[in-house]
Amino acid sequence: MSRLLLGVTLERICKAVLLLCLVHFLIMMILYFDVYAQHLDFFSRFSAKNATRAHPYYNFSRPNGTAPSYAAPAGGAGSTRPESNQLVSEKPLPPCPEVPPALVGRLLIEFGSTMTMERVQRENPDVKEGGKYIPSDCRAKQRVAIIIPFRHRDHHLKYWLYYLHPILRRQRISFGIYIISQNGEDTFNRAKLLNIGFLEALKEEPYDCFIFSDVDLVPMDDRNLYHCYDQPRHFAIAMDKFGFRLPYAGYFGGVSGLSKTQFLKINGFPNEYWGWGGEDDDIYNRITLNGMKVSRPDIRIGRYRMIKHERDKHNEANPQRFTKIQNTKMTMKRDGINSLQYHVINVAKHPLYTNITVDIGKPPARPPRG
Ligand SMILES: *[C@@H]1O[C@H](CO)[C@@H](O)[C@H](O)[C@H]1NC(C)=O
Ligand SMILES: *[C@@H]1O[C@H](CO)[C@@H](O)[C@H](O)[C@H]1NC(C)=O
Ligand SMILES: *[C@@H]1O[C@H](CO)[C@@H](O)[C@H](O)[C@H]1NC(C)=O
Ligand SMILES: *[C@@H]1O[C@H](CO)[C@@H](O)[C@H](O)[C@H]1NC(C)=O
Ligand SMILES: [Mn+2]
């Protein structure tokens, strides 16, 4: 009798445990699908309503071996594939490939024929207002702000935009283009304008990478990728005007790029180099004094054409530059992004670039001696 009772009790306990297991399993399944569904919902809502900001940077880890296929470059063959953003954003975008598939290598760069802004706009219809672009078929790793110090070079800017927009698109770079225009006719100050570009670009987007380019320099090879590297990057290493060679070992002029972290580590660039020359050497010193090393592309790839021009007015060679670059170690802590002063006069969004006009003051009337 008691043995029978024991048997029945045991059986009940067993059933209860089994039931509990089943319930537990069901709850797990429901939770799992719910979270999964929410995740999908979150993703599609985010990318549909705010596509330009959200989708390229959404970090969706992807198992190895599922190499995505990429659309042919615009105008290329096989463009029957639907390219609408809504369709693409339903699925997570794959990361942009390390080697962009649409690159063509060496380019023919000429400044002969007359260029019009209308033509450049017509040929770059998918650039968003302010000169912003985000690849539609992959997720770029970095957001790149391209900063151009500027005054009275409208003619050069047209060529720069004409060549660079298609190159950057082929490189699958996510970028914005900022022209920093020095207001008035006082002495030009390239490095200060670059510092301003850094801060002003960050007011618009959380950029991770900053490329500082003169307006008259066009790369001759699209394998010279405009993004940031482990170390500060010098891009323009082989210009035609220097016979396609580096003019000296510590040269850092023309086109360079620093990540946000690298830029802040050196307190940005000097604000006290008025007129032509020296500021790029000071930046080079800042980099090496802070334990970093300049990285460069292959000499066959880092080739540039410079648009020929006369020396600008109000940008005479700075006679103080040789003594100033001896003192970087002392000056870099107090002169830089931490001491930058300027006033924004105007911000204008053009179809292919953002024009930020700034008042940067003028050089001290009596330059300090020594
Ligand atoms: C996208 O996001 C930015 C900032 O997060 C916001 O300023 C902008 O209005 C948003 N755009 C849309 C269409 O929601
Ligand atoms: C994406 O996630 C992986 C790990 O899940 C991480 O290593 C990587 O840094 C992330 N990338 C970005 C851009 O957040
Ligand atoms: C994924 O691929 C990368 C590069 O091909 C490799 O370094 C990494 O070990 C791979 N990870 C796995 C989990 O296979
Ligand atoms: C930028 O704006 C200023 C006025 O604020 C103007 O003088 C200059 O021509 C503009 N530059 C470009 C390239 O649009
Ligand atoms: Mn020049």
Tab-separated table of C-alpha atoms and ligand atoms in Angstrom:
chain	number	residue	atom	x	y	z
A	1	MET	CA	0.000	0.000	0.000
A	2	SER	CA	2.648	2.530	1.047
A	3	ARG	CA	4.844	1.294	-1.796
A	4	LEU	CA	2.050	2.027	-4.271
A	5	LEU	CA	1.627	5.472	-2.768
A	6	LEU	CA	5.349	6.098	-3.115
A	7	GLY	CA	5.198	5.019	-6.780
A	8	VAL	CA	2.312	7.371	-7.557
A	9	THR	CA	4.060	10.250	-5.804
A	10	LEU	CA	7.255	9.640	-7.726
A	11	GLU	CA	5.361	9.508	-10.986
A	12	ARG	CA	3.672	12.835	-10.201
A	13	ILE	CA	6.972	14.449	-9.357
A	14	CYS	CA	8.414	13.222	-12.618
A	15	LYS	CA	5.468	14.599	-14.590
A	16	ALA	CA	5.729	17.931	-12.810
A	17	VAL	CA	9.425	18.177	-13.603
A	18	LEU	CA	8.782	17.328	-17.236
A	19	LEU	CA	6.019	19.930	-17.450
A	20	LEU	CA	8.282	22.490	-15.859
A	21	CYS	CA	10.950	21.733	-18.431
A	22	LEU	CA	8.451	22.149	-21.261
A	23	VAL	CA	7.183	25.461	-19.888
A	24	HIS	CA	10.729	26.678	-19.436
A	25	PHE	CA	11.573	25.728	-23.004
A	26	LEU	CA	8.467	27.484	-24.351
A	27	ILE	CA	9.266	30.669	-22.443
A	28	MET	CA	12.812	30.595	-23.767
A	29	MET	CA	11.565	30.229	-27.328
A	30	ILE	CA	9.095	33.100	-26.955
A	31	LEU	CA	11.723	35.371	-25.454
A	32	TYR	CA	14.233	34.459	-28.107
A	33	PHE	CA	11.933	35.264	-31.017
A	34	ASP	CA	10.671	38.380	-29.357
A	35	VAL	CA	14.143	39.791	-28.880
A	36	TYR	CA	15.053	38.781	-32.393
A	37	ALA	CA	11.949	40.474	-33.807
A	38	GLN	CA	12.596	43.620	-31.800
A	39	HIS	CA	16.115	43.682	-33.064
A	40	LEU	CA	14.968	43.480	-36.670
A	41	ASP	CA	12.275	46.050	-36.047
A	42	PHE	CA	14.747	48.389	-34.395
A	43	PHE	CA	17.143	48.041	-37.267
A	44	SER	CA	14.677	48.656	-40.075
A	45	ARG	CA	13.015	51.549	-38.315
A	46	PHE	CA	16.344	53.181	-37.651
A	47	SER	CA	17.595	52.809	-41.169
A	48	ALA	CA	14.372	53.740	-42.903
A	49	LYS	CA	13.756	56.984	-41.051
A	50	ASN	CA	17.335	58.115	-40.722
A	51	ALA	CA	19.106	56.204	-43.394
A	52	THR	CA	21.976	58.571	-44.071
A	53	ARG	CA	23.074	58.587	-40.466
A	54	ALA	CA	22.331	55.148	-39.268
A	55	HIS	CA	22.791	52.394	-41.750
A	56	PRO	CA	26.409	52.585	-42.853
A	57	TYR	CA	27.737	52.495	-39.326
A	58	TYR	CA	25.444	49.926	-37.799
A	59	ASN	CA	27.762	47.237	-36.509
A	60	PHE	CA	26.195	43.986	-37.545
A	61	SER	CA	28.678	41.195	-37.111
A	62	ARG	CA	28.673	38.871	-40.029
A	63	PRO	CA	29.914	35.290	-40.038
A	64	ASN	CA	33.089	34.671	-42.014
A	65	GLY	CA	32.854	33.237	-45.473
A	66	THR	CA	29.639	34.970	-46.484
A	67	ALA	CA	31.321	37.377	-48.829
A	68	PRO	CA	28.748	39.881	-50.059
A	69	SER	CA	28.453	40.813	-53.700
A	70	TYR	CA	28.761	44.414	-54.722
A	71	ALA	CA	26.890	46.358	-57.341
A	72	ALA	CA	28.835	47.308	-60.434
A	73	PRO	CA	30.061	50.924	-60.407
A	74	ALA	CA	27.601	53.460	-61.759
A	75	GLY	CA	27.314	53.221	-65.501
A	76	GLY	CA	28.971	49.811	-65.499
A	77	ALA	CA	27.503	46.658	-66.927
A	78	GLY	CA	24.863	44.610	-65.143
A	79	SER	CA	23.085	47.478	-63.414
A	80	THR	CA	19.697	45.786	-63.627
A	81	ARG	CA	19.850	45.059	-59.921
A	82	PRO	CA	17.357	47.171	-57.967
A	83	GLU	CA	19.308	49.833	-56.110
A	84	SER	CA	16.652	51.488	-54.010
A	85	ASN	CA	17.805	52.339	-50.506
A	86	GLN	CA	14.656	51.014	-48.880
A	87	LEU	CA	15.256	47.607	-50.366
A	88	VAL	CA	18.871	47.517	-49.318
A	89	SER	CA	18.252	48.702	-45.776
A	90	GLU	CA	15.888	45.832	-45.066
A	91	LYS	CA	18.982	43.716	-44.790
A	92	PRO	CA	22.047	44.701	-42.798
A	93	LEU	CA	24.748	46.086	-45.071
A	94	PRO	CA	28.038	44.223	-45.252
A	95	PRO	CA	31.159	46.102	-44.223
A	96	CYS	CA	32.907	47.848	-47.109
A	97	PRO	CA	35.734	45.667	-48.435
A	98	GLU	CA	39.352	46.456	-47.534
A	99	VAL	CA	40.148	46.718	-51.232
A	100	PRO	CA	37.276	48.510	-52.957
A	101	PRO	CA	36.367	46.514	-56.079
A	102	ALA	CA	35.636	49.499	-58.333
A	103	LEU	CA	39.117	51.043	-58.231
A	104	VAL	CA	40.823	51.655	-61.559
A	105	GLY	CA	44.398	52.496	-60.438
A	106	ARG	CA	46.410	55.120	-62.324
A	107	LEU	CA	44.327	58.075	-63.563
A	108	LEU	CA	44.734	60.685	-66.244
A	109	ILE	CA	44.524	64.081	-64.552
A	110	GLU	CA	44.419	67.226	-66.701
A	111	PHE	CA	43.547	70.822	-65.969
A	112	GLY	CA	43.316	71.978	-69.559
A	113	SER	CA	39.679	72.298	-70.577
A	114	THR	CA	37.520	74.838	-68.813
A	115	MET	CA	35.513	73.363	-65.992
A	116	THR	CA	32.128	74.533	-64.781
A	117	MET	CA	30.450	73.822	-61.459
A	118	GLU	CA	27.286	72.880	-63.389
A	119	ARG	CA	29.147	70.095	-65.124
A	120	VAL	CA	30.651	68.803	-61.872
A	121	GLN	CA	27.203	68.804	-60.259
A	122	ARG	CA	25.631	67.053	-63.229
A	123	GLU	CA	28.225	64.289	-63.060
A	124	ASN	CA	27.826	63.755	-59.307
A	125	PRO	CA	24.081	63.524	-58.724
A	126	ASP	CA	24.222	61.140	-55.753
A	127	VAL	CA	26.214	63.496	-53.523
A	128	LYS	CA	24.027	64.933	-50.770
A	129	GLU	CA	23.768	68.588	-49.890
A	130	GLY	CA	26.901	69.982	-48.308
A	131	GLY	CA	29.104	67.523	-50.204
A	132	LYS	CA	28.234	64.426	-48.191
A	133	TYR	CA	28.266	60.892	-49.474
A	134	ILE	CA	27.587	57.490	-47.971
A	135	PRO	CA	28.067	54.243	-49.916
A	136	SER	CA	24.710	52.609	-50.565
A	137	ASP	CA	25.896	49.012	-50.849
A	138	CYS	CA	28.193	48.656	-47.856
A	139	ARG	CA	28.925	50.046	-44.439
A	140	ALA	CA	32.066	52.211	-44.304
A	141	LYS	CA	34.261	51.690	-41.246
A	142	GLN	CA	35.187	55.369	-40.820
A	143	ARG	CA	33.444	58.688	-41.339
A	144	VAL	CA	35.892	60.987	-43.063
A	145	ALA	CA	35.809	64.794	-43.006
A	146	ILE	CA	37.847	66.329	-45.800
A	147	ILE	CA	39.060	69.793	-44.829
A	148	ILE	CA	40.308	72.287	-47.428
A	149	PRO	CA	41.829	75.642	-46.367
A	150	PHE	CA	40.664	78.203	-48.889
A	151	ARG	CA	40.739	81.716	-50.276
A	152	HIS	CA	40.227	82.922	-53.858
A	153	ARG	CA	40.784	79.545	-55.502
A	154	ASP	CA	37.348	78.932	-57.012
A	155	HIS	CA	38.911	77.801	-60.269
A	156	HIS	CA	40.979	75.098	-58.496
A	157	LEU	CA	38.044	73.965	-56.416
A	158	LYS	CA	36.059	73.022	-59.527
A	159	TYR	CA	38.810	70.664	-60.693
A	160	TRP	CA	39.301	69.269	-57.218
A	161	LEU	CA	35.601	68.443	-56.904
A	162	TYR	CA	35.452	67.133	-60.467
A	163	TYR	CA	38.187	64.588	-59.824
A	164	LEU	CA	37.803	63.809	-56.122
A	165	HIS	CA	34.079	63.067	-55.864
A	166	PRO	CA	34.206	60.084	-58.248
A	167	ILE	CA	37.483	58.833	-56.750
A	168	LEU	CA	36.110	58.897	-53.204
A	169	ARG	CA	32.936	57.159	-54.345
A	170	ARG	CA	34.948	54.380	-55.943
A	171	GLN	CA	36.950	54.109	-52.721
A	172	ARG	CA	33.669	53.458	-50.857
A	173	ILE	CA	34.459	56.241	-48.397
A	174	SER	CA	31.759	57.797	-46.232
A	175	PHE	CA	32.650	61.487	-46.276
A	176	GLY	CA	31.804	65.189	-46.053
A	177	ILE	CA	33.701	68.007	-47.763
A	178	TYR	CA	34.428	71.232	-45.865
A	179	ILE	CA	35.896	74.335	-47.454
A	180	ILE	CA	37.221	76.616	-44.708
A	181	SER	CA	37.329	80.099	-46.244
A	182	GLN	CA	39.460	82.744	-44.569
A	183	ASN	CA	37.498	85.988	-44.540
A	184	GLY	CA	39.163	89.299	-45.469
A	185	GLU	CA	42.606	89.932	-46.892
A	186	ASP	CA	44.899	89.568	-43.896
A	187	THR	CA	47.782	87.086	-44.020
A	188	PHE	CA	46.675	83.523	-44.762
A	189	ASN	CA	46.953	80.899	-42.019
A	190	ARG	CA	46.596	77.372	-43.365
A	191	ALA	CA	47.058	75.397	-40.134
A	192	LYS	CA	44.614	77.539	-38.179
A	193	LEU	CA	41.994	77.025	-40.882
A	194	LEU	CA	42.599	73.266	-40.616
A	195	ASN	CA	42.062	73.365	-36.845
A	196	ILE	CA	38.789	75.203	-37.433
A	197	GLY	CA	37.745	72.603	-39.993
A	198	PHE	CA	38.280	69.873	-37.406
A	199	LEU	CA	35.978	71.530	-34.853
A	200	GLU	CA	33.341	72.702	-37.321
A	201	ALA	CA	33.046	69.311	-39.029
A	202	LEU	CA	32.582	67.639	-35.640
A	203	LYS	CA	29.673	69.996	-34.943
A	204	GLU	CA	27.870	68.339	-37.862
A	205	GLU	CA	28.760	64.656	-37.692
A	206	PRO	CA	30.751	62.378	-35.397
A	207	TYR	CA	33.669	62.055	-37.818
A	208	ASP	CA	36.474	59.613	-36.908
A	209	CYS	CA	38.980	60.694	-39.531
A	210	PHE	CA	40.171	64.041	-40.897
A	211	ILE	CA	41.933	64.514	-44.190
A	212	PHE	CA	43.533	67.898	-44.728
A	213	SER	CA	44.021	68.738	-48.386
A	214	ASP	CA	45.215	71.707	-50.361
A	215	VAL	CA	42.701	72.637	-53.046
A	216	ASP	CA	45.194	72.334	-55.903
A	217	LEU	CA	46.266	68.724	-55.296
A	218	VAL	CA	44.607	65.869	-57.160
A	219	PRO	CA	45.694	62.247	-56.656
A	220	MET	CA	46.763	60.412	-59.807
A	221	ASP	CA	45.879	56.969	-58.483
A	222	ASP	CA	42.663	55.948	-56.751
A	223	ARG	CA	44.442	53.202	-54.778
A	224	ASN	CA	45.668	56.021	-52.511
A	225	LEU	CA	42.775	55.457	-50.102
A	226	TYR	CA	41.409	58.559	-48.346
A	227	HIS	CA	40.817	57.174	-44.891
A	228	CYS	CA	42.830	57.075	-41.672
A	229	TYR	CA	45.507	54.602	-40.714
A	230	ASP	CA	47.157	53.269	-37.529
A	231	GLN	CA	49.607	56.172	-37.717
A	232	PRO	CA	49.158	59.730	-39.055
A	233	ARG	CA	49.138	59.548	-42.844
A	234	HIS	CA	50.934	61.586	-45.449
A	235	PHE	CA	49.211	61.086	-48.801
A	236	ALA	CA	50.866	63.565	-51.178
A	237	ILE	CA	54.332	62.007	-51.235
A	238	ALA	CA	55.103	62.237	-54.952
A	239	MET	CA	53.977	65.506	-56.500
A	240	ASP	CA	54.735	66.433	-60.064
A	241	LYS	CA	56.253	69.731	-58.916
A	242	PHE	CA	58.866	67.822	-56.885
A	243	GLY	CA	59.605	65.384	-59.721
A	244	PHE	CA	57.351	62.718	-58.143
A	245	ARG	CA	59.629	62.376	-55.128
A	246	LEU	CA	59.426	63.271	-51.474
A	247	PRO	CA	61.265	66.635	-51.288
A	248	TYR	CA	62.750	65.749	-47.856
A	249	ALA	CA	62.309	62.950	-45.345
A	250	GLY	CA	60.153	64.900	-42.888
A	251	TYR	CA	57.841	66.413	-45.478
A	252	PHE	CA	54.187	66.357	-44.363
A	253	GLY	CA	52.633	68.972	-46.666
A	254	GLY	CA	49.869	68.960	-49.246
A	255	VAL	CA	47.520	66.176	-48.189
A	256	SER	CA	47.607	64.467	-44.792
A	257	GLY	CA	45.204	62.578	-42.561
A	258	LEU	CA	44.820	62.014	-38.846
A	259	SER	CA	42.219	60.132	-36.880
A	260	LYS	CA	40.384	62.113	-34.225
A	261	THR	CA	42.506	60.429	-31.547
A	262	GLN	CA	45.784	61.138	-33.341
A	263	PHE	CA	44.794	64.772	-33.905
A	264	LEU	CA	43.891	65.338	-30.257
A	265	LYS	CA	47.055	63.588	-29.075
A	266	ILE	CA	49.162	66.336	-30.734
A	267	ASN	CA	46.855	69.166	-29.556
A	268	GLY	CA	45.849	69.743	-33.189
A	269	PHE	CA	47.882	72.024	-35.398
A	270	PRO	CA	49.699	75.300	-34.606
A	271	ASN	CA	47.670	78.522	-34.908
A	272	GLU	CA	50.684	80.819	-35.019
A	273	TYR	CA	52.108	80.192	-38.474
A	274	TRP	CA	51.006	83.178	-40.560
A	275	GLY	CA	51.942	83.149	-44.232
A	276	TRP	CA	53.453	80.407	-46.335
A	277	GLY	CA	55.517	77.553	-44.947
A	278	GLY	CA	56.627	75.828	-41.758
A	279	GLU	CA	53.267	74.742	-40.380
A	280	ASP	CA	53.541	71.300	-42.014
A	281	ASP	CA	56.997	70.771	-40.473
A	282	ASP	CA	55.617	71.795	-37.096
A	283	ILE	CA	52.848	69.208	-37.497
A	284	TYR	CA	55.460	66.591	-38.414
A	285	ASN	CA	57.393	67.483	-35.242
A	286	ARG	CA	54.246	67.190	-33.137
A	287	ILE	CA	53.659	63.710	-34.497
A	288	THR	CA	57.161	62.395	-33.808
A	289	LEU	CA	57.461	64.181	-30.433
A	290	ASN	CA	54.295	62.370	-29.351
A	291	GLY	CA	55.714	58.970	-30.186
A	292	MET	CA	53.893	58.472	-33.476
A	293	LYS	CA	55.308	57.760	-36.895
A	294	VAL	CA	54.145	59.030	-40.277
A	295	SER	CA	52.733	56.351	-42.554
A	296	ARG	CA	52.879	56.703	-46.334
A	297	PRO	CA	51.571	54.923	-49.422
A	298	ASP	CA	53.786	53.248	-51.990
A	299	ILE	CA	55.746	55.856	-53.974
A	300	ARG	CA	54.135	54.617	-57.222
A	301	ILE	CA	50.652	55.147	-55.779
A	302	GLY	CA	51.078	58.405	-53.832
A	303	ARG	CA	51.429	60.511	-56.990
A	304	TYR	CA	49.770	63.921	-57.321
A	305	ARG	CA	49.185	66.607	-59.862
A	306	MET	CA	49.282	70.168	-58.619
A	307	ILE	CA	47.396	72.859	-60.495
A	308	LYS	CA	50.028	75.402	-61.477
A	309	HIS	CA	49.540	78.801	-59.927
A	310	GLU	CA	51.288	81.997	-58.888
A	311	ARG	CA	52.103	82.561	-55.240
A	312	ASP	CA	48.900	83.899	-53.630
A	313	LYS	CA	48.699	87.474	-52.443
A	314	HIS	CA	48.795	87.849	-48.656
A	315	ASN	CA	50.472	84.474	-48.272
A	316	GLU	CA	54.119	85.493	-48.461
A	317	ALA	CA	56.723	83.115	-47.111
A	318	ASN	CA	56.847	83.368	-43.348
A	319	PRO	CA	60.393	84.444	-42.327
A	320	GLN	CA	59.890	83.181	-38.760
A	321	ARG	CA	59.227	79.641	-39.863
A	322	PHE	CA	62.784	78.318	-39.421
A	323	THR	CA	63.054	79.431	-35.795
A	324	LYS	CA	59.494	78.408	-34.999
A	325	ILE	CA	59.933	74.808	-36.053
A	326	GLN	CA	62.886	74.509	-33.635
A	327	ASN	CA	60.516	75.173	-30.761
A	328	THR	CA	57.631	72.809	-31.405
A	329	LYS	CA	58.350	70.861	-28.236
A	330	MET	CA	57.701	73.981	-26.139
A	331	THR	CA	54.923	75.559	-28.169
A	332	MET	CA	52.738	72.551	-28.959
A	333	LYS	CA	51.279	72.306	-25.463
A	334	ARG	CA	49.935	75.836	-25.394
A	335	ASP	CA	49.373	76.496	-29.129
A	336	GLY	CA	46.864	74.197	-30.768
A	337	ILE	CA	43.266	73.080	-30.669
A	338	ASN	CA	43.224	74.084	-26.968
A	339	SER	CA	44.006	77.734	-27.778
A	340	LEU	CA	42.019	78.147	-30.993
A	341	GLN	CA	39.994	81.356	-31.366
A	342	TYR	CA	37.870	82.343	-34.344
A	343	HIS	CA	34.414	83.453	-35.414
A	344	VAL	CA	32.191	81.728	-37.914
A	345	ILE	CA	30.804	84.290	-40.342
A	346	ASN	CA	28.796	82.032	-42.590
A	347	VAL	CA	28.015	78.382	-43.277
A	348	ALA	CA	26.720	77.678	-46.786
A	349	LYS	CA	25.627	74.255	-48.008
A	350	HIS	CA	26.410	73.785	-51.672
A	351	PRO	CA	25.519	70.642	-53.608
A	352	LEU	CA	29.109	69.350	-53.603
A	353	TYR	CA	30.650	71.005	-50.529
A	354	THR	CA	30.053	72.985	-47.356
A	355	ASN	CA	31.597	76.467	-47.313
A	356	ILE	CA	32.441	77.727	-43.826
A	357	THR	CA	33.663	81.320	-43.829
A	358	VAL	CA	35.635	82.326	-40.750
A	359	ASP	CA	37.285	85.339	-39.210
A	360	ILE	CA	40.634	84.168	-37.816
A	361	GLY	CA	42.140	87.515	-36.865
A	362	LYS	CA	45.564	88.606	-38.022
A	363	PRO	CA	49.179	88.049	-37.051
A	364	PRO	CA	50.403	89.956	-33.995
A	365	ALA	CA	51.461	93.456	-35.066
A	366	ARG	CA	54.947	93.113	-33.578
A	367	PRO	CA	56.039	89.498	-33.833
A	368	PRO	CA	57.830	88.304	-30.689
A	369	ARG	CA	61.585	88.223	-31.205
A	370	GLY	CA	63.800	85.181	-30.756
B	1	LIG	C1	18.581	62.003	-38.342
B	1	LIG	O1	19.312	62.137	-37.139
B	1	LIG	C2	19.809	63.424	-36.882
B	1	LIG	C3	20.599	63.398	-35.591
B	1	LIG	O2	20.550	62.167	-34.965
B	1	LIG	C4	18.693	64.442	-36.839
B	1	LIG	O3	19.233	65.739	-36.681
B	1	LIG	C5	17.900	64.380	-38.112
B	1	LIG	O4	16.801	65.260	-38.040
B	1	LIG	C6	17.410	62.954	-38.362
B	1	LIG	N1	16.706	62.884	-39.625
B	1	LIG	C7	15.548	62.279	-39.751
B	1	LIG	C8	14.955	62.279	-41.118
B	1	LIG	O5	14.987	61.737	-38.817
B	2	LIG	C1	32.084	45.924	-34.636
B	2	LIG	O1	32.023	44.858	-33.693
B	2	LIG	C2	33.206	44.146	-33.525
B	2	LIG	C3	32.966	43.011	-32.564
B	2	LIG	O2	31.627	42.666	-32.530
B	2	LIG	C4	34.296	45.109	-33.006
B	2	LIG	O3	35.522	44.408	-32.888
B	2	LIG	C5	34.457	46.247	-33.976
B	2	LIG	O4	35.376	47.197	-33.468
B	2	LIG	C6	33.109	46.940	-34.189
B	2	LIG	N1	33.259	47.992	-35.191
B	2	LIG	C7	32.765	49.202	-35.027
B	2	LIG	C8	32.961	50.151	-36.146
B	2	LIG	O5	32.133	49.530	-34.026
B	3	LIG	C1	37.382	35.764	-39.874
B	3	LIG	O1	38.245	36.222	-40.918
B	3	LIG	C2	39.309	37.001	-40.458
B	3	LIG	C3	40.053	37.537	-41.669
B	3	LIG	O2	39.820	36.750	-42.790
B	3	LIG	C4	40.197	36.134	-39.566
B	3	LIG	O3	41.288	36.923	-39.085
B	3	LIG	C5	39.379	35.644	-38.393
B	3	LIG	O4	40.189	34.788	-37.591
B	3	LIG	C6	38.162	34.903	-38.890
B	3	LIG	N1	37.340	34.540	-37.754
B	3	LIG	C7	36.743	33.369	-37.655
B	3	LIG	C8	35.900	33.176	-36.456
B	3	LIG	O5	36.888	32.479	-38.486
B	4	LIG	C1	32.379	80.895	-49.392
B	4	LIG	O1	31.603	81.928	-48.815
B	4	LIG	C2	32.170	83.232	-48.896
B	4	LIG	C3	31.220	84.218	-48.252
B	4	LIG	O2	30.774	83.788	-47.028
B	4	LIG	C4	32.412	83.614	-50.343
B	4	LIG	O3	33.064	84.844	-50.392
B	4	LIG	C5	33.264	82.553	-51.020
B	4	LIG	O4	33.377	82.848	-52.390
B	4	LIG	C6	32.631	81.198	-50.859
B	4	LIG	N1	33.507	80.218	-51.422
B	4	LIG	C7	33.080	79.138	-52.070
B	4	LIG	C8	34.115	78.257	-52.625
B	4	LIG	O5	31.903	78.862	-52.195
B	5	MN	MN	49.856	75.036	-54.194
